[in-house]
Short mmCIF file of C-alpha atoms in Angstrom, two decimals:
data_model
loop_
_atom_site.label_atom_id
_atom_site.label_comp_id
_atom_site.label_asym_id
_atom_site.label_seq_id
_atom_site.Cartn_x
_atom_site.Cartn_y
_atom_site.Cartn_z
CA MET G 1465 4.67 -28.25 46.94
CA ALA G 1466 3.97 -27.98 43.56
CA ALA G 1467 2.52 -25.20 42.07
CA GLU G 1468 2.58 -25.29 38.30
CA MET G 1469 -1.13 -26.00 37.61
CA MET G 1470 -1.45 -26.71 33.67
CA ALA G 1471 0.41 -28.62 31.15
CA ALA G 1472 -0.34 -26.10 27.78
CA PRO G 1473 0.22 -22.81 26.88
CA PRO G 1474 -2.49 -20.09 26.49
CA ARG G 1475 -2.87 -19.73 22.93
CA THR G 1476 -4.10 -15.90 23.56
CA GLY G 1477 -0.28 -14.94 23.67
CA PRO G 1478 1.40 -12.31 21.67
CA ASP G 1479 3.42 -14.90 19.78
CA SER G 1480 1.55 -18.10 19.70
CA ALA G 1481 1.49 -18.86 16.13
CA ALA G 1482 5.00 -18.38 16.04
CA GLY G 1483 5.73 -21.01 19.05
CA THR G 1484 5.98 -19.05 21.68
CA ALA G 1485 3.49 -17.80 24.21
CA SER G 1486 3.22 -15.77 27.66
CA MET G 1487 3.43 -17.58 31.06
CA ILE G 1488 2.23 -15.77 33.95
CA VAL G 1489 4.47 -16.18 36.86
CA LEU G 1490 2.97 -15.63 40.55
CA GLU G 1491 6.27 -14.90 43.17
CA PRO G 1492 5.09 -15.19 46.66
CA VAL G 1493 5.57 -12.13 48.52
CA SER G 1494 3.56 -12.12 51.84
CA HIS G 1495 5.04 -15.62 52.49
CA PRO G 1496 8.28 -16.66 50.50
CA GLU G 1497 8.50 -19.91 51.42
CA LEU G 1498 5.57 -20.73 49.07
CA GLU G 1499 6.45 -22.11 45.69
CA PRO G 1500 5.59 -19.68 42.61
CA ILE G 1501 2.11 -20.31 40.83
CA ARG G 1502 3.14 -20.98 37.28
CA ILE G 1503 -0.27 -20.03 35.14
CA PRO G 1504 0.81 -20.95 31.24
CA ASP G 1505 -3.23 -21.46 30.34
CA SER G 1506 -5.65 -18.52 29.64
CA LEU G 1507 -7.80 -19.03 32.41
CA PHE G 1508 -7.07 -19.42 36.00
CA ALA G 1509 -8.93 -19.96 39.39
CA ILE G 1510 -8.14 -18.23 42.15
CA GLY G 1511 -10.29 -19.60 45.30
CA ARG G 1512 -9.74 -21.38 48.82
CA THR G 1513 -10.99 -24.80 47.21
CA GLU G 1514 -8.59 -24.36 44.05
CA ALA G 1515 -5.23 -25.72 43.61
CA PRO G 1516 -2.78 -25.02 45.09
CA PHE G 1517 -4.31 -22.53 47.65
CA ASP G 1518 -6.33 -25.88 48.81
CA ASN G 1519 -2.85 -27.08 50.11
CA TYR G 1520 -1.43 -24.20 51.69
CA PRO G 1521 -1.01 -24.66 55.20
CA ALA G 1522 -3.88 -24.05 57.52
CA GLY G 1523 -4.89 -20.12 58.09
CA LEU G 1524 -3.32 -19.28 54.46
CA ALA G 1525 -6.40 -19.40 52.42
CA GLY G 1526 -8.90 -19.26 54.66
CA ASP G 1527 -10.11 -15.83 53.70
CA LEU G 1528 -10.32 -16.68 50.21
CA SER G 1529 -13.63 -16.93 49.19
CA ARG G 1530 -14.77 -20.15 46.93
CA ARG G 1531 -15.22 -18.10 44.02
CA HIS G 1532 -12.32 -15.29 44.94
CA ALA G 1533 -11.07 -14.12 41.30
CA ARG G 1534 -9.61 -15.19 37.98
CA ILE G 1535 -6.78 -14.26 35.84
CA PHE G 1536 -7.05 -14.29 32.09
CA CYS G 1537 -5.47 -13.75 28.70
CA GLU G 1538 -6.70 -12.09 26.19
CA HIS G 1539 -5.17 -10.95 22.80
CA GLY G 1540 -1.72 -10.83 24.49
CA ALA G 1541 -2.45 -8.66 27.64
CA VAL G 1542 -3.20 -10.45 31.34
CA TYR G 1543 -6.21 -9.29 33.26
CA LEU G 1544 -7.20 -10.02 36.86
CA ALA G 1545 -11.14 -9.91 37.58
CA ASP G 1546 -12.75 -9.57 41.15
CA LEU G 1547 -15.62 -12.27 41.53
CA GLY G 1548 -17.35 -10.27 44.23
CA SER G 1549 -15.30 -11.93 46.97
CA LYS G 1550 -15.54 -11.20 50.85
CA ASN G 1551 -12.09 -9.79 51.69
CA GLY G 1552 -10.90 -8.27 48.28
CA THR G 1553 -8.63 -8.55 45.73
CA THR G 1554 -5.88 -5.56 44.85
CA VAL G 1555 -3.78 -4.20 42.42
CA ASN G 1556 -0.79 -3.06 43.68
CA GLY G 1557 -2.43 -1.26 46.77
CA VAL G 1558 -5.86 -0.64 44.88
CA ALA G 1559 -8.90 -2.04 45.51
CA VAL G 1560 -10.11 -4.19 42.33
CA LYS G 1561 -13.78 -4.53 43.20
CA GLN G 1562 -15.92 -6.64 41.08
CA ALA G 1563 -14.03 -5.30 38.27
CA ILE G 1564 -11.52 -6.11 35.91
CA ALA G 1565 -7.94 -4.63 36.24
CA PRO G 1566 -4.96 -5.26 33.78
CA LEU G 1567 -1.74 -6.91 34.97
CA HIS G 1568 1.85 -5.90 33.95
CA ASN G 1569 5.20 -7.27 34.40
CA GLY G 1570 6.02 -6.11 38.06
CA ASP G 1571 2.40 -5.84 39.59
CA LEU G 1572 1.87 -6.42 43.05
CA VAL G 1573 -1.26 -8.62 43.54
CA GLY G 1574 -3.25 -9.14 46.72
CA PHE G 1575 -6.12 -11.80 47.71
CA GLY G 1576 -7.84 -11.55 50.76
CA LYS G 1577 -5.88 -10.25 53.90
CA THR G 1578 -2.72 -13.04 53.84
CA LEU G 1579 -1.82 -13.35 50.33
CA SER G 1580 0.19 -11.32 47.90
CA TYR G 1581 2.26 -11.93 44.84
CA ARG G 1582 4.50 -10.21 42.43
CA VAL G 1583 3.42 -10.81 39.03
CA ARG G 1584 5.80 -12.18 36.12
CA LEU G 1585 5.66 -12.47 32.74
CA GLU G 1586 7.59 -14.77 30.68
CA GLN G 1587 7.87 -16.23 27.10
CA ALA G 1588 7.45 -20.02 26.88
CA ALA G 1589 7.67 -22.20 24.42
CA ARG G 1590 4.77 -24.16 22.78
CA PRO G 1591 4.97 -27.54 22.11
CA ALA G 1592 4.57 -28.60 18.85
CA GLY G 1593 1.79 -30.42 17.60
CA LEU G 1594 0.09 -30.03 20.46
CA SER G 1595 -3.72 -32.03 20.06
CA ARG G 1596 -6.41 -30.15 21.68
CA PRO G 1597 -10.54 -30.07 20.85
CA SER G 1598 -11.13 -29.21 17.41
CA SER G 1599 -14.75 -28.70 17.99
CA LEU G 1600 -17.38 -29.55 20.34
CA THR G 1601 -20.80 -30.50 19.45
CA LEU G 1602 -24.06 -30.05 21.88
CA TRP G 1603 -26.61 -32.71 20.74
CA PRO G 1604 -29.91 -31.99 22.32
CA GLU G 1605 -31.17 -34.52 24.64
CA ASN G 1606 -35.13 -33.88 24.55
CA ALA G 1607 -36.68 -35.08 20.92
CA GLY G 1608 -39.24 -32.78 21.86
CA ALA G 1609 -37.71 -29.78 22.80
CA ASP G 1610 -37.16 -27.73 19.77
CA VAL G 1611 -33.75 -26.98 20.43
CA GLN G 1612 -31.15 -26.76 17.81
CA PRO G 1613 -27.73 -28.37 17.87
CA ILE G 1614 -25.08 -26.37 18.55
CA VAL G 1615 -21.27 -26.47 16.80
CA VAL G 1616 -18.39 -24.56 19.00
CA THR G 1617 -14.89 -24.18 17.40
CA GLU G 1618 -13.59 -21.63 19.25
CA PHE G 1619 -13.46 -21.18 23.04
CA PRO G 1620 -14.23 -19.69 25.58
CA PHE G 1621 -17.52 -20.22 24.45
CA LEU G 1622 -20.26 -17.98 26.74
CA ILE G 1623 -23.63 -19.64 27.55
CA SER G 1624 -26.10 -16.92 27.53
CA LYS G 1625 -29.76 -16.15 27.09
CA ALA G 1626 -28.44 -13.07 25.30
CA ASP G 1627 -26.23 -14.68 22.77
CA ASP G 1628 -27.43 -15.60 19.60
CA SER G 1629 -27.22 -19.42 20.17
CA PHE G 1630 -29.88 -18.94 22.47
CA ALA G 1631 -31.34 -15.83 22.17
CA ARG G 1632 -33.02 -17.42 19.07
CA TYR G 1633 -36.02 -19.02 21.39
CA ARG G 1634 -37.07 -15.92 22.57
CA ASP G 1635 -40.37 -16.18 20.52
CA SER G 1636 -40.73 -19.80 20.41
CA SER G 1637 -39.84 -20.72 24.25
CA PRO G 1638 -39.43 -17.24 26.08
CA ALA G 1639 -40.29 -19.01 29.58
CA GLN G 1640 -37.74 -21.61 29.04
CA LEU G 1641 -35.29 -19.10 27.91
CA ASN G 1642 -35.88 -17.08 31.18
CA TYR G 1643 -34.24 -20.07 32.87
CA LEU G 1644 -30.88 -18.94 31.88
CA SER G 1645 -28.87 -16.11 33.08
CA ARG G 1646 -27.00 -13.22 31.27
CA ARG G 1647 -24.06 -14.90 32.49
CA HIS G 1648 -24.96 -18.01 33.23
CA ALA G 1649 -21.78 -20.46 32.26
CA HIS G 1650 -18.55 -20.79 30.14
CA VAL G 1651 -16.57 -23.37 28.10
CA PHE G 1652 -13.31 -22.75 28.11
CA LEU G 1653 -9.60 -24.69 27.42
CA LYS G 1654 -7.31 -25.71 29.88
CA GLY G 1655 -4.39 -27.53 29.54
CA GLY G 1656 -5.51 -29.24 26.36
CA GLU G 1657 -9.25 -30.17 27.56
CA LEU G 1658 -12.39 -28.37 27.74
CA TYR G 1659 -13.88 -27.47 30.74
CA LEU G 1660 -17.16 -26.25 31.90
CA GLU G 1661 -17.65 -23.53 34.54
CA ASP G 1662 -20.98 -22.15 35.96
CA LEU G 1663 -21.29 -18.32 36.48
CA GLY G 1664 -23.19 -18.30 39.78
CA SER G 1665 -26.49 -18.50 37.59
CA THR G 1666 -29.94 -18.46 39.48
CA ASN G 1667 -31.34 -21.65 38.14
CA GLY G 1668 -27.83 -23.70 37.73
CA SER G 1669 -25.54 -25.97 35.65
CA PHE G 1670 -25.68 -29.37 35.54
CA VAL G 1671 -23.05 -31.99 34.26
CA ASN G 1672 -24.79 -35.27 34.64
CA GLY G 1673 -27.41 -34.64 36.97
CA VAL G 1674 -25.43 -33.00 39.19
CA ARG G 1675 -24.97 -29.55 39.70
CA LEU G 1676 -21.88 -27.28 39.50
CA GLN G 1677 -20.85 -25.35 42.36
CA GLU G 1678 -17.42 -23.22 42.32
CA HIS G 1679 -15.33 -25.69 40.59
CA ALA G 1680 -14.98 -25.89 36.68
CA VAL G 1681 -15.06 -29.44 35.53
CA ALA G 1682 -13.66 -31.32 32.39
CA LEU G 1683 -16.22 -32.36 29.45
CA HIS G 1684 -15.94 -35.46 27.71
CA ASP G 1685 -17.83 -37.72 25.33
CA GLY G 1686 -21.35 -38.51 26.09
CA ASP G 1687 -21.50 -36.15 29.01
CA VAL G 1688 -25.53 -34.60 29.67
CA LEU G 1689 -25.35 -31.21 30.09
CA ALA G 1690 -28.50 -29.01 30.86
CA PHE G 1691 -28.59 -25.13 31.94
CA GLY G 1692 -31.42 -23.62 33.90
CA GLY G 1693 -33.76 -26.53 33.73
CA ARG G 1694 -35.17 -29.34 31.64
CA HIS G 1695 -35.19 -27.45 28.40
CA PHE G 1696 -31.75 -26.83 27.33
CA VAL G 1697 -30.25 -30.41 28.00
CA TYR G 1698 -27.52 -31.01 25.67
CA ARG G 1699 -25.42 -34.68 24.91
CA VAL G 1700 -21.46 -33.55 24.64
CA GLU G 1701 -19.68 -34.87 21.28
CA VAL G 1702 -15.63 -33.50 21.38
CA GLN G 1703 -13.80 -33.74 18.59
CA ARG G 1704 -9.90 -33.25 18.63
CA ALA G 1705 -7.21 -32.83 16.00
CA ALA G 1706 -3.81 -31.72 15.92
CA GLU G 1707 -3.64 -28.14 14.99
CA PRO G 1708 -0.53 -27.32 12.53
CA ASP G 1709 -2.68 -24.71 11.34
CA PRO G 1710 -5.37 -23.28 13.23
CA THR G 1711 -7.32 -22.13 10.14
CA LEU G 1712 -7.59 -25.22 8.34
CA THR G 1713 -8.50 -27.11 11.38
CA ARG G 1714 -11.27 -24.80 11.64
CA ILE G 1715 -13.01 -25.17 8.52
CA GLY G 1716 -12.02 -28.83 8.73
CA ALA G 1717 -14.17 -29.21 11.83
CA LEU G 1718 -17.13 -27.00 10.63
CA ALA G 1719 -17.44 -29.47 7.40
CA GLY G 1720 -17.25 -32.04 9.82
CA ALA G 1721 -20.21 -31.35 12.10
CA ALA G 1722 -22.09 -29.98 8.74
CA ALA G 1723 -21.65 -33.30 7.49
CA ALA G 1724 -22.67 -35.05 10.91
CA ALA G 1725 -25.85 -33.41 11.21
CA SER G 1726 -29.18 -34.41 9.74
CA ASP G 1727 -30.21 -31.16 8.47
CA ALA G 1728 -27.66 -28.65 8.84
CA ASP G 1729 -29.85 -25.36 8.36
CA LYS G 1730 -31.15 -26.48 11.97
CA THR G 1731 -28.05 -26.23 13.57
CA THR G 1732 -26.27 -23.48 14.93
CA PHE G 1733 -22.44 -22.76 14.21
CA VAL G 1734 -20.27 -20.57 16.60
CA ALA G 1735 -16.84 -19.96 14.72
CA ALA G 1736 -16.05 -17.19 16.82
CA ALA G 1737 -14.72 -17.07 20.26
CA ASP G 1738 -16.34 -15.29 23.14
CA SER G 1739 -14.38 -12.60 25.33
CA PHE G 1740 -13.31 -13.15 28.72
CA LEU G 1741 -13.59 -9.57 29.35
CA GLU G 1742 -17.30 -10.03 28.24
CA ILE G 1743 -17.79 -13.18 30.45
CA PHE G 1744 -16.22 -11.58 33.32
CA CYS G 1745 -17.11 -7.83 33.06
CA VAL G 1746 -20.22 -7.98 35.31
CA ASP G 1747 -20.41 -8.01 39.13
CA ALA G 1748 -21.96 -11.60 40.58
CA GLY G 1749 -24.67 -11.24 41.64
CA PRO G 1750 -25.50 -10.75 45.28
CA GLY G 1751 -25.00 -13.64 47.70
CA GLN G 1752 -23.92 -16.00 45.26
CA ASP G 1753 -20.11 -16.12 46.14
CA ASP G 1754 -20.24 -18.39 49.19
CA THR G 1755 -23.95 -19.68 49.38
CA PRO G 1756 -24.51 -23.28 49.10
CA GLN G 1757 -26.54 -24.30 46.52
CA ALA G 1758 -28.73 -27.58 46.44
CA SER G 1759 -27.35 -30.18 44.29
CA ALA G 1760 -30.47 -31.57 42.42
CA PRO G 1761 -30.36 -33.48 38.48
CA PRO G 1762 -32.31 -31.10 36.20
CA ALA G 1763 -35.16 -33.75 35.72
CA GLN G 1764 -35.96 -32.76 39.87
CA MET G 1765 -36.10 -28.69 39.41
CA GLU G 1766 -38.86 -26.55 39.98
CA ASP G 1767 -40.90 -25.31 37.23
CA GLU G 1768 -40.81 -22.09 38.30
CA PRO G 1769 -37.59 -19.90 37.43
CA GLY G 1770 -35.18 -19.96 40.63
CA PRO G 1771 -34.72 -21.91 43.65
CA GLY G 1772 -37.68 -22.91 45.81
CA SER G 1773 -36.01 -24.59 48.81
CA LYS G 1774 -36.07 -21.52 50.69
CA PHE G 1775 -39.50 -20.29 49.99
CA ALA G 1776 -40.26 -23.84 51.02
CA LEU G 1777 -38.92 -23.52 54.47
CA MET G 1778 -39.49 -20.30 55.61
CA VAL G 1779 -43.03 -21.19 54.93
CA THR G 1780 -42.83 -24.23 56.96
CA GLY G 1781 -41.04 -23.02 59.55
CA LEU G 1782 -43.88 -19.70 60.05
CA TYR G 1783 -46.63 -22.39 59.76
CA LYS G 1784 -45.26 -24.75 62.68
CA ALA G 1785 -44.17 -21.35 64.84
CA PHE G 1786 -47.81 -20.39 64.70
CA GLY G 1787 -48.73 -23.62 65.83
CA GLY G 1788 -49.69 -25.36 62.54
CA LYS G 1789 -50.36 -29.50 63.37
CA ARG G 1790 -51.49 -30.32 60.07
CA LYS G 1791 -49.33 -31.16 57.35
CA LEU G 1792 -48.69 -28.20 54.99
CA ASP G 1793 -49.60 -28.61 51.29
CA LEU G 1794 -46.47 -26.30 49.88
CA HIS G 1795 -48.03 -26.81 46.12
CA ARG G 1796 -51.23 -25.28 47.27
CA VAL G 1797 -49.48 -22.53 49.06
CA ARG G 1798 -47.40 -21.72 46.14
CA THR G 1799 -50.09 -21.74 44.37
CA TRP G 1800 -52.14 -19.18 45.94
CA SER G 1801 -48.99 -17.12 46.85
CA LEU G 1802 -48.59 -16.58 42.67
CA ALA G 1803 -52.09 -15.95 42.64
CA ALA G 1804 -51.77 -13.33 45.10
CA ALA G 1805 -48.39 -11.57 43.73
CA ALA G 1806 -50.36 -11.29 39.86
CA MET G 1807 -53.08 -9.83 41.66
CA ILE G 1808 -51.07 -7.45 43.49
CA MET G 1809 -48.91 -6.96 39.85
CA VAL G 1810 -52.17 -6.17 38.07
CA LEU G 1811 -53.50 -3.63 40.48
CA GLY G 1812 -50.18 -2.11 40.83
CA TRP G 1813 -49.73 -1.71 37.46
CA ALA G 1814 -53.38 -0.23 36.84
CA LEU G 1815 -52.66 2.31 39.69
CA PHE G 1816 -49.09 3.45 37.82
CA ALA G 1817 -51.19 3.63 34.64
CA LEU G 1818 -53.35 6.51 36.35
CA GLU G 1819 -50.09 8.53 38.10
CA GLY G 1820 -49.94 10.96 35.49
CA PRO G 1821 -46.67 11.31 33.86
CA GLU G 1822 -44.64 7.96 35.18
CA GLY G 1823 -47.88 6.26 33.40
CA GLU G 1824 -47.84 8.41 30.62
CA VAL G 1825 -43.91 7.78 29.66
CA GLU G 1826 -44.74 4.02 30.58
CA GLY G 1827 -47.27 3.92 27.68
CA LEU G 1828 -44.91 5.42 25.43
CA LEU G 1829 -42.22 3.39 26.37
CA ALA G 1830 -44.40 0.52 25.58
CA ASP G 1831 -45.12 1.64 22.16
CA GLY G 1832 -41.75 2.32 21.13
CA ALA G 1833 -42.19 5.73 21.24
CA TYR G 1834 -38.82 6.36 22.83
CA ALA G 1835 -38.00 10.08 21.87
CA GLN G 1836 -41.66 11.36 22.67
CA ALA G 1837 -41.16 9.44 25.95
CA ALA G 1838 -37.70 11.50 27.03
CA ALA G 1839 -39.43 14.26 26.30
CA VAL G 1840 -42.11 13.94 28.55
CA ALA G 1841 -40.01 12.73 31.30
CA SER G 1842 -37.58 15.59 30.75
CA GLN G 1843 -40.46 17.83 30.98
CA ALA G 1844 -41.78 16.32 33.74
CA LEU G 1845 -39.05 15.62 35.81
CA ALA G 1846 -38.12 19.52 35.78
CA ARG G 1847 -41.00 20.15 38.00
CA ASP G 1848 -40.76 16.93 40.43
CA ARG G 1849 -37.13 16.73 40.64
CA GLY G 1850 -37.08 14.30 43.38
CA ASN G 1851 -39.01 11.48 41.09
CA ALA G 1852 -36.77 8.67 41.49
CA ARG G 1853 -39.36 6.54 39.38
CA LEU G 1854 -39.52 9.25 36.85
CA ALA G 1855 -35.94 9.77 37.09
CA ALA G 1856 -35.49 5.67 35.65
CA LEU G 1857 -38.14 6.18 33.27
CA GLY G 1858 -36.29 9.24 31.62
CA THR G 1859 -32.86 7.21 31.41
CA GLU G 1860 -34.43 4.31 29.84
CA ALA G 1861 -36.23 6.39 27.17
CA VAL G 1862 -33.16 8.76 26.57
CA LEU G 1863 -30.87 6.21 25.72
CA LYS G 1864 -33.52 3.74 23.57
CA ALA G 1865 -34.12 6.99 21.93
CA GLY G 1866 -30.65 8.31 21.27
CA LEU G 1867 -28.15 5.35 21.18
CA PRO G 1868 -28.62 3.67 18.18
CA ASP G 1869 -27.87 6.69 16.10
CA TRP G 1870 -24.99 7.44 18.27
CA MET G 1871 -23.65 3.95 17.64
CA ALA G 1872 -24.21 4.27 14.11
CA SER G 1873 -22.33 7.54 14.07
CA LEU G 1874 -19.19 5.89 15.69
CA ARG G 1875 -19.32 2.88 13.30
CA ALA G 1876 -19.05 5.65 10.43
CA GLY G 1877 -16.18 7.56 12.32
CA GLN G 1878 -18.38 10.34 12.48
CA TYR G 1879 -17.16 11.35 16.50
CA ARG G 1880 -17.87 15.05 16.09
CA ARG G 1881 -21.60 14.33 15.30
CA ALA G 1882 -21.32 11.06 18.04
CA ALA G 1883 -20.36 14.08 20.21
CA SER G 1884 -23.13 16.22 19.43
CA GLN G 1885 -25.59 13.71 19.58
CA VAL G 1886 -24.46 12.99 23.08
CA ASP G 1887 -24.81 16.56 24.07
CA ALA G 1888 -28.52 16.56 22.67
CA MET G 1889 -29.30 13.57 24.96
CA ARG G 1890 -27.45 15.58 27.60
CA ARG G 1891 -30.12 18.74 27.41
CA GLN G 1892 -32.71 16.17 28.38
CA ALA G 1893 -30.65 15.12 31.47
CA ARG G 1894 -30.24 18.41 33.34
CA ASP G 1895 -32.60 17.18 36.18
CA ASN G 1896 -31.57 13.56 35.87
CA PRO G 1897 -27.85 12.85 37.55
CA GLU G 1898 -28.12 9.44 37.18
CA LEU G 1899 -28.39 10.00 32.94
CA ALA G 1900 -25.87 12.89 33.39
CA THR G 1901 -23.23 10.11 34.78
CA LEU G 1902 -24.16 7.51 31.99
CA LEU G 1903 -23.80 10.38 29.18
CA ALA G 1904 -20.05 10.82 30.46
CA GLU G 1905 -19.35 7.19 29.83
CA LEU G 1906 -20.52 7.65 26.07
CA ASP G 1907 -18.48 10.89 26.27
CA TRP G 1908 -15.54 8.65 27.22
CA ILE G 1909 -15.95 6.63 24.47
CA VAL G 1910 -15.98 9.25 21.84
CA GLN G 1911 -13.01 10.59 23.24
CA LEU G 1912 -11.21 7.26 23.01
CA LYS G 1913 -12.34 6.57 19.70
CA SER G 1914 -11.44 10.10 18.23
CA PHE G 1915 -7.96 9.71 20.49
CA VAL G 1916 -7.54 6.22 18.27
CA ALA G 1917 -8.19 7.76 14.55
CA ALA G 1918 -5.98 10.76 15.54
CA ARG G 1919 -2.84 8.97 15.93
CA GLY G 1920 -3.59 6.33 13.08
CA GLY G 1921 -5.16 3.44 14.76
CA ALA G 1922 -4.47 1.87 17.98
CA GLN G 1923 -2.22 -0.50 16.63
CA ALA G 1924 0.25 2.35 15.22
CA PRO G 1925 3.43 2.62 16.26
CA VAL G 1926 4.58 5.24 19.09
CA ARG G 1927 5.35 8.49 17.60
CA ASP G 1928 6.66 10.45 19.99
CA ALA G 1929 6.63 11.73 23.75
CA ALA G 1930 3.88 13.35 23.06
CA ASP G 1931 1.57 10.35 21.49
CA ARG G 1932 3.13 8.18 24.24
CA ALA G 1933 1.75 10.78 26.66
CA GLY G 1934 -1.47 10.30 25.33
CA VAL G 1935 -1.45 6.35 25.36
CA GLU G 1936 -0.18 6.60 28.90
CA ARG G 1937 -3.11 9.50 29.78
CA VAL G 1938 -6.12 7.19 28.27
CA LEU G 1939 -4.54 3.48 29.51
CA LYS G 1940 -4.41 5.10 33.33
CA GLN G 1941 -8.11 6.74 33.45
CA TRP G 1942 -9.46 3.46 32.08
CA GLU G 1943 -7.54 1.85 35.09
CA GLU G 1944 -8.56 4.30 37.90
CA GLN G 1945 -11.98 4.66 36.64
CA ASN G 1946 -12.32 1.15 35.68
CA GLU G 1947 -15.35 0.15 38.36
CA ALA G 1948 -17.41 3.09 37.41
CA HIS G 1949 -17.05 2.10 33.89
CA GLN G 1950 -18.00 -1.39 34.16
CA ARG G 1951 -20.74 -0.13 36.21
CA ALA G 1952 -22.43 2.64 33.58
CA PHE G 1953 -21.86 -0.90 30.73
CA ALA G 1954 -24.16 -2.85 33.21
CA THR G 1955 -26.71 0.08 33.12
CA ILE G 1956 -26.46 1.34 29.98
CA SER G 1957 -26.73 -2.66 28.15
CA ALA G 1958 -29.40 -3.39 30.63
CA HIS G 1959 -31.63 -0.65 28.34
CA VAL G 1960 -29.86 -1.19 24.95
CA PRO G 1961 -28.47 -4.65 24.27
CA ALA G 1962 -26.58 -3.53 21.61
CA TYR G 1963 -24.32 -0.80 23.62
CA ARG G 1964 -22.20 -4.21 24.16
CA ASP G 1965 -20.98 -4.11 20.65
CA ALA G 1966 -20.09 -0.55 21.22
CA TYR G 1967 -18.38 -1.41 24.46
CA ALA G 1968 -16.61 -4.30 23.00
CA ASP G 1969 -15.08 -2.35 20.65
CA ALA G 1970 -13.74 0.08 22.97
CA LEU G 1971 -12.10 -2.19 25.00
CA SER G 1972 -10.48 -4.03 22.02
CA GLU G 1973 -8.74 -0.24 21.33
CA LEU G 1974 -7.91 -0.45 24.98
CA ARG G 1975 -6.29 -3.37 24.50
CA ARG G 1976 -4.40 -2.84 21.37
CA LEU G 1977 -3.04 0.57 23.14
CA ALA G 1978 -2.00 -1.45 25.79
CA LEU G 1979 0.26 -3.59 23.91
CA VAL G 1980 1.98 -0.59 21.91
CA ARG G 1981 2.85 1.12 25.23
CA GLY G 1982 4.06 -2.47 25.88
CA GLN G 1983 6.36 -2.22 22.87
CA SER G 1984 7.24 1.04 23.11
#
């Protein structure tokens, strides 16, 4: 059974510019009769319908989820991400649990209950003069949609309502932007070709009118892509070139794309790759792993965000169960349901507004008075420690009030000041356990940055045994508490999206430390 999956070596290996790159090999342990899986690309999908698992003997891959896990390379390091699989993913016997774990030579990985492999990292030659896409241009398909062309020259590229490429429509088309998920889909390179994978988005990704399921699909010139509905619809144009000098090719691709655009000021240029760590660092949504999705072209999608088929089936079934004979007008039912829901929301808001400190904190948050909101919430929690709603509002207020200055201190290298700012926020968290946990995450980042600065940078060679022990301690702490870090990231960045940059910078420092450890 052939198990060599892809033809092009990864471009993220430590020596890719010098003609070599990392080759990942998974050697079967639980079933040694299987062929080793050789992974020369930067991203590899694990799932029961993915090759080579779909060709395994009956029963071996049956407990894998369709979107079970992903292995990927980034900046010379190798990582494993679980995608919320039903039967789990392990590294050296430790459950990954919808998180990301670094992989090292000799690690034992397990997928589901029956499959385990030994990780082997090799060096592989990179073919000279490899032809690859130099840029991807997404041309708006709907003339009246007020959507800009997008030129992408570095991959992977994340489609996200929070990314600048789409967030620019927050004011002009807020309702349409809400069709997109925060991690909607991504375009990546595999075997020298561009592929699109949906990331379990609520409203789906479409290629030529067909909704993507668990598989990534190759992109070709002329394909029509739609993300989340009928607004963000694009026609694909792929530019290819041999790449003896990546810098020159990138500049040439940008210049060519700009010349092709009728108005360069209205074209979005994406010249920096997104991070696989960013793409896969947040848990998959509930029920998205193996839930079948309706395949429908964008033109047939509902006007409201989210699928409506389950709602229709539920209402129709209840109507018939209670003896309904006439044909049910679902449009009228939906209209009245939305009107009723809106009325309930208005009444609920009015009640909340009259609820003393909770309403006061909400009003201050709405006005942007975050520090005042944090003080009011802290004082109220001291009198009502079990108030979960007040605690949630207090968490939001403290983070929005304190994080901007804390992030500024990190950027300036003022780590003592950053630690003092966390202590100040902690004084408002004495009666808020949720906030205390999040502030511990901020402390961890400050300690990481302080450690890196004290040793002369993350990429500085290991000086002595004490330095080596410090590097090991930091990396071990990250690996053992990975899931907690991911949960904290999701909560903090939901309140303060700019925190993503501070977190991504911390991950970059960890990757560099991991490389230093491997070289020592």
